[in-house]
XYZ file of C-alpha atoms in Angstrom:
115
model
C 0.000 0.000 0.000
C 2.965 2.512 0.875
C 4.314 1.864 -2.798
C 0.904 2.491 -3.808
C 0.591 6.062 -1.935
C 4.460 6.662 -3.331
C 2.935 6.774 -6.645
C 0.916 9.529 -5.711
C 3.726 11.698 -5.013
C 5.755 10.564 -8.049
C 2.971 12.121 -10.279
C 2.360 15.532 -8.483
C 6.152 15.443 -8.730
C 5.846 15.053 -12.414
C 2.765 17.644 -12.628
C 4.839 20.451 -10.238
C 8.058 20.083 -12.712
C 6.286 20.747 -15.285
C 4.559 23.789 -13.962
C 7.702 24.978 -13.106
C 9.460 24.051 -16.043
C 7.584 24.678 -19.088
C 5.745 27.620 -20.036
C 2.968 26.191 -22.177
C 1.999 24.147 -19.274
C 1.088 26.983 -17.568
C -0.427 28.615 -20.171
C -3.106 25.542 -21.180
C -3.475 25.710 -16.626
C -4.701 29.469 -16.842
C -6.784 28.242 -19.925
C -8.525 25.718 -18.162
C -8.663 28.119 -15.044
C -10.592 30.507 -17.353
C -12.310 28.201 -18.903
C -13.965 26.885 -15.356
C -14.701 30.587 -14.844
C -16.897 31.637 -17.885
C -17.561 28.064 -17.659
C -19.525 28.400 -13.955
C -20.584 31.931 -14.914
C -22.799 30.426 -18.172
C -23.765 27.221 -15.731
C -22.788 25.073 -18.536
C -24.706 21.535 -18.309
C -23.068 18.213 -17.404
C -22.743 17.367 -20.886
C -20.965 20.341 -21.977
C -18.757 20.063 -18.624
C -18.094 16.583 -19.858
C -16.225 17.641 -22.910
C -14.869 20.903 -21.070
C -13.152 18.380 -18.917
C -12.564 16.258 -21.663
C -10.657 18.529 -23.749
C -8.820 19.533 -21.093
C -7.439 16.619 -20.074
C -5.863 15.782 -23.280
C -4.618 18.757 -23.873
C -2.759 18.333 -20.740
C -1.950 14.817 -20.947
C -0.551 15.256 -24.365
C 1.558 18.463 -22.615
C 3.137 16.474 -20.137
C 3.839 13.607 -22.669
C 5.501 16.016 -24.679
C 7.613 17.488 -21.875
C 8.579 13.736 -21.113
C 9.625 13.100 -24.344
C 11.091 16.317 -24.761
C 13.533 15.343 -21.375
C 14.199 11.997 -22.635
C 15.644 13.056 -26.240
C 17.584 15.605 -24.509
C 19.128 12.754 -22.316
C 19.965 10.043 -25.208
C 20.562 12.780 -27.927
C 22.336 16.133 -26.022
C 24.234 16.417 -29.301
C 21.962 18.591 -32.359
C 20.584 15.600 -33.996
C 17.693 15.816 -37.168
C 16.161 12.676 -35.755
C 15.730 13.875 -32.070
C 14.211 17.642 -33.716
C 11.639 15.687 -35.906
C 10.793 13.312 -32.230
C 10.730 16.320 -30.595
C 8.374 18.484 -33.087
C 6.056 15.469 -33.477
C 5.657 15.321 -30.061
C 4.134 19.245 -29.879
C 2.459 18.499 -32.746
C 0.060 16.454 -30.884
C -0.375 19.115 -28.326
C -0.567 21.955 -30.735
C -3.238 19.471 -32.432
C -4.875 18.545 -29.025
C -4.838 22.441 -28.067
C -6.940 23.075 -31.275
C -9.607 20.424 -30.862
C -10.084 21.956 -27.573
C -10.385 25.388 -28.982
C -13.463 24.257 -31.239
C -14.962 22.455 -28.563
C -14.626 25.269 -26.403
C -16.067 27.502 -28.830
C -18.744 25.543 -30.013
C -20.451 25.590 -26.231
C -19.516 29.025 -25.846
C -20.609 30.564 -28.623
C -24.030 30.022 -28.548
C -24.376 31.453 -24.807
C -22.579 34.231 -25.830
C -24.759 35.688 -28.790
């Protein structure tokens, strides 16, 4: 059970480094943080919470991928290498791609309230 709790803390570990590490992880948190805001403010229904929170949590799942991926070319690859730039700028693509699909969602139950 300890081993189990340990996890725990290895993941907020993983979460806080890359808060404090990487600046688009901050930005998609204050994006979400907004989000929940306008979100509460329009009393959204479950359903459109669902894919609020849906969204969101690939967008930052696919972040924190990306920063892991990111840390673990640097580590087999610290020398420029053309194979460890195309890993590397496949691996934001997804986000940048992931950040987008969350856009439209985002707009699609927004816009409606807002007009």
């Amino acid at each position: 059970m300890l081993k189990f709790i340990k996890g725990f803390g290895y993941a907020f570990s993983g979460i806080f480094y890359a808060f404090k590490t990487q600046l688009n992880f901050k930005f998609h948190i204050a994006a979400l943080l907004v989000t929940a805001v306008v979100g509460w403010y329009f009393t959204l229904s479950v359903n459109e919470w669902l894919w609020i929170i849906a969204a969101a949590a690939i967008v930052l799942i696919t972040e924190l991928l990306n920063t892991a991926i990111e840390v673990l070319v640097d580590l087999v690859s610290p020398d420029i290498n053309p194979k460890a730039k195309i890993i590397k700028d496949v691996a934001a693509a997804s986000v940048l791609i992931a950040a987008i699909a969350a856009a439209i969602i985002g707009l699609i139950i927004f816009i409606p309230k807002i007009f």
